[in-house]
Amino acid sequence: MRATRIVDLSRPVGAGTQVFPGDREPRLEVAATTAVEGFNSTEVHLTSHTGTHADAPYHFLDEGPRLEELPLELFFGRAVVVDATGKPDRSPVTRADLEPWEAEFGPGMIVLLHTGWSAYYRTERYFDHPYLDGAAARWLVELGVRTLGVDTLSPDETPYGRHPGGGWDAHHAFLGAGGTIVENLCALDEVDFPDPVFSAFPIRLSAGDGAPVRAVAMRTAD
Ligand SMILES: [Zn+2]
């Protein structure tokens, strides 16, 4: 297998990375320079859920598997991009919205939810993204899906301002089944070829609840 095209689905991590309300912003500091030490190096401060990242079950479940305990197969494989664009702010993506792709959903399939909300990245409207309805999330899990990618901060409604949020149903559905959720994807509109292969391996951070990824979609040939 070779990749004939690779679409970068990841956000840069650094000054200006938009974080979940209340989360700490990343900070990069010069740790060494060629002038002094003979090489450039950077000290990196960030939480485990900064930028494009994967959640492990332990993020929401104290007894759930930690990142290190998840099979790496969750982070690589055939993907289907579900078109959920055109939804109003803070509206649910329902099972009915997903049903046109039902034949593709099954064990090993990675579902990428394209809401189009990455267009609002680095604005307040980014927090007002559509969210995956809990029943729809549980339906995907019932069909065997264990990896969900979203072009929003969260598959669940994000609490912000006068909006209290709507709970964590989609997180609990996927993480409760030993799956993972990859958040803050971008450029899903550029995945315009059939049968994309998704790859988003997290760095091997010992924290256990999640870690940044480099998410890509690949067009492949034999
Ligand atoms: Zn997260």
Coordinates of C-alpha atoms and ligand atoms in Angstrom, one line a residue:
M1 CA 0.0 0.0 0.0
R2 CA 1.3 3.5 -0.8
A3 CA -0.3 6.9 0.0
T4 CA -0.9 8.9 -3.2
R5 CA -2.2 11.9 -1.2
I6 CA -2.3 12.8 2.4
V7 CA -4.6 15.4 3.8
D8 CA -3.5 17.0 7.1
L9 CA -6.5 17.0 9.5
S10 CA -4.6 18.5 12.4
R11 CA -4.4 21.9 14.0
P12 CA -1.1 23.6 14.8
V13 CA -0.2 23.6 18.5
G14 CA 1.2 26.9 19.8
A15 CA 0.1 30.4 20.5
G16 CA -3.5 30.9 19.3
T17 CA -4.5 27.3 19.5
Q18 CA -8.2 27.4 20.6
V19 CA -8.9 25.3 23.7
F20 CA -12.0 24.0 25.4
P21 CA -13.5 26.7 27.6
G22 CA -11.5 26.7 30.9
D23 CA -8.7 24.6 29.6
R24 CA -5.2 26.1 29.7
E25 CA -3.7 27.5 26.5
P26 CA -0.5 26.0 25.2
R27 CA 2.8 27.8 25.9
L28 CA 6.0 27.2 24.0
E29 CA 9.2 28.6 25.4
V30 CA 12.7 28.5 24.0
A31 CA 14.7 26.0 26.1
A32 CA 18.0 26.1 24.1
T33 CA 19.4 28.0 21.2
T34 CA 22.1 27.3 18.7
A35 CA 23.8 30.5 19.9
V36 CA 24.1 29.2 23.5
E37 CA 23.8 25.4 23.6
G38 CA 24.5 24.7 20.0
F39 CA 21.1 23.4 19.2
N40 CA 17.4 24.7 19.2
S41 CA 15.0 23.1 21.7
T42 CA 11.6 24.1 23.0
E43 CA 9.9 23.6 26.4
V44 CA 6.2 22.7 25.8
H45 CA 3.4 23.4 28.2
L46 CA 0.0 22.0 27.2
T47 CA -2.8 19.9 28.6
S48 CA -3.4 16.4 27.2
H49 CA -6.5 17.7 25.3
T50 CA -4.9 20.5 23.4
G51 CA -5.4 20.9 19.7
T52 CA -6.2 17.8 17.6
H53 CA -6.1 15.0 20.2
A54 CA -7.5 11.6 21.2
D55 CA -9.6 10.9 24.3
A56 CA -9.0 7.6 26.2
P57 CA -11.8 6.1 28.3
Y58 CA -10.0 7.2 31.5
H59 CA -10.8 10.8 30.4
F60 CA -14.3 10.2 31.7
L61 CA -14.1 6.9 33.5
D62 CA -11.8 6.4 36.5
E63 CA -11.9 2.6 35.9
G64 CA -11.7 2.9 32.1
P65 CA -8.7 1.9 30.0
R66 CA -5.9 4.4 29.9
L67 CA -4.4 5.6 26.6
E68 CA -1.6 3.1 26.8
E69 CA -4.1 0.2 27.2
L70 CA -6.0 1.0 24.0
P71 CA -5.2 -1.1 20.9
L72 CA -3.4 1.0 18.3
E73 CA -5.8 -0.4 15.7
L74 CA -8.3 2.2 17.0
F75 CA -6.1 5.0 15.5
F76 CA -5.6 3.7 12.0
G77 CA -8.0 2.3 9.4
R78 CA -10.7 2.8 6.8
A79 CA -12.8 5.8 7.4
V80 CA -16.1 7.2 6.3
V81 CA -16.7 11.0 6.3
V82 CA -20.3 11.7 7.3
D83 CA -21.6 15.0 5.8
A84 CA -23.4 16.8 8.7
T85 CA -22.8 20.3 7.3
G86 CA -25.5 22.9 7.3
K87 CA -26.7 22.3 10.8
P88 CA -27.7 25.3 13.0
D89 CA -25.6 26.3 16.0
R90 CA -25.9 23.9 19.0
S91 CA -28.2 21.5 17.1
P92 CA -28.1 17.7 17.3
V93 CA -26.8 15.4 14.6
T94 CA -29.3 12.6 14.9
R95 CA -29.4 9.0 13.9
A96 CA -31.6 10.0 10.9
D97 CA -28.7 12.3 9.7
L98 CA -26.3 9.3 9.9
E99 CA -28.6 6.6 8.3
P100 CA -27.6 7.3 4.7
W101 CA -24.1 5.9 5.6
E102 CA -25.5 3.0 7.6
A103 CA -24.1 0.3 5.3
E104 CA -20.6 1.6 6.0
F105 CA -20.8 1.5 9.8
G106 CA -19.3 -1.6 11.4
P107 CA -16.4 -3.0 13.4
G108 CA -13.1 -1.4 12.4
M109 CA -14.7 1.5 10.5
I110 CA -13.6 5.0 11.7
V111 CA -16.5 7.5 11.5
L112 CA -15.5 11.2 10.8
L113 CA -18.3 13.6 11.5
H114 CA -18.0 16.6 9.2
T115 CA -20.1 19.5 10.6
G116 CA -18.1 22.2 8.7
W117 CA -17.6 23.9 12.1
S118 CA -13.8 24.0 11.7
A119 CA -14.5 27.2 9.6
Y120 CA -15.2 28.9 12.9
Y121 CA -12.0 27.9 14.6
R122 CA -10.5 30.7 16.6
T123 CA -13.8 32.5 17.0
E124 CA -16.4 32.3 19.8
R125 CA -18.8 30.5 17.4
Y126 CA -16.5 27.5 17.4
F127 CA -18.0 26.7 20.9
D128 CA -21.5 26.7 19.4
H129 CA -20.9 23.6 17.3
P130 CA -23.6 21.0 16.4
Y131 CA -23.2 17.9 18.6
L132 CA -23.8 14.2 18.2
D133 CA -27.1 13.1 19.7
G134 CA -26.6 10.5 22.5
A135 CA -28.9 8.0 20.8
A136 CA -27.0 8.4 17.5
A137 CA -23.7 7.8 19.3
R138 CA -25.0 4.7 21.0
W139 CA -26.3 3.4 17.7
L140 CA -22.9 3.8 16.1
V141 CA -21.3 1.9 19.0
E142 CA -24.0 -0.8 18.7
L143 CA -23.0 -1.3 15.1
G144 CA -19.4 -1.8 16.2
V145 CA -17.8 1.6 15.6
R146 CA -15.2 2.4 18.2
T147 CA -13.4 5.4 16.7
L148 CA -15.2 8.7 16.2
G149 CA -13.5 11.8 14.8
V150 CA -15.1 15.3 14.9
D151 CA -14.3 18.7 13.5
T152 CA -15.4 20.3 16.7
L153 CA -14.1 20.6 20.3
S154 CA -16.2 17.8 21.4
P155 CA -18.9 15.4 20.0
D156 CA -21.1 16.7 22.9
E157 CA -22.5 20.2 23.3
T158 CA -19.8 22.5 24.8
P159 CA -20.7 24.4 27.9
Y160 CA -19.9 28.1 27.3
G161 CA -21.4 31.4 28.3
R162 CA -25.1 31.1 29.0
H163 CA -25.2 27.6 27.5
P164 CA -24.8 25.0 30.3
G165 CA -24.0 22.2 27.8
G166 CA -26.0 19.0 27.3
G167 CA -24.1 16.4 29.2
W168 CA -21.5 13.9 27.9
D169 CA -23.6 11.2 26.2
A170 CA -21.5 10.8 23.1
H171 CA -18.3 10.6 25.2
H172 CA -19.8 8.0 27.5
A173 CA -21.0 5.9 24.5
F174 CA -17.6 5.7 22.8
L175 CA -15.4 5.8 25.8
G176 CA -17.6 3.4 27.8
A177 CA -17.2 0.9 25.0
G178 CA -13.4 1.1 25.1
G179 CA -13.3 3.3 22.1
T180 CA -11.7 6.7 21.4
I181 CA -12.8 10.1 20.2
V182 CA -10.5 12.4 18.1
E183 CA -11.4 16.1 18.5
N184 CA -10.6 19.3 16.7
L185 CA -10.1 17.8 13.3
C186 CA -10.0 20.2 10.3
A187 CA -9.9 20.0 6.5
L188 CA -12.5 17.2 6.3
D189 CA -13.9 18.9 3.2
E190 CA -10.6 18.1 1.5
V191 CA -11.2 14.4 1.9
D192 CA -12.9 14.2 -1.5
F193 CA -11.7 10.7 -2.5
P194 CA -13.3 7.3 -1.8
D195 CA -12.2 4.9 0.9
P196 CA -9.9 7.3 2.8
V197 CA -7.5 5.7 5.4
F198 CA -7.4 7.6 8.6
S199 CA -4.4 7.7 10.9
A200 CA -4.1 9.6 14.2
F201 CA -1.6 7.9 16.6
P202 CA -1.4 9.7 19.9
I203 CA 1.9 10.5 21.4
R204 CA 2.8 7.9 24.1
L205 CA 2.0 10.2 27.0
S206 CA 1.8 8.5 30.4
A207 CA -1.0 10.7 31.6
G208 CA -3.5 8.2 30.4
D209 CA -6.6 10.3 29.6
G210 CA -5.6 11.5 26.2
A211 CA -2.9 13.0 24.0
P212 CA -2.3 15.1 20.9
V213 CA -2.3 13.3 17.6
R214 CA -1.2 14.0 14.1
A215 CA -4.4 13.2 12.2
V216 CA -4.3 12.6 8.5
A217 CA -6.6 11.1 5.8
M218 CA -4.7 9.1 3.1
R219 CA -5.7 8.2 -0.5
T220 CA -4.0 4.9 -1.1
A221 CA -3.1 2.7 -4.0
D222 CA -1.8 -0.9 -4.1
Ligands
ZN1 ZN -10.6 15.5 24.7

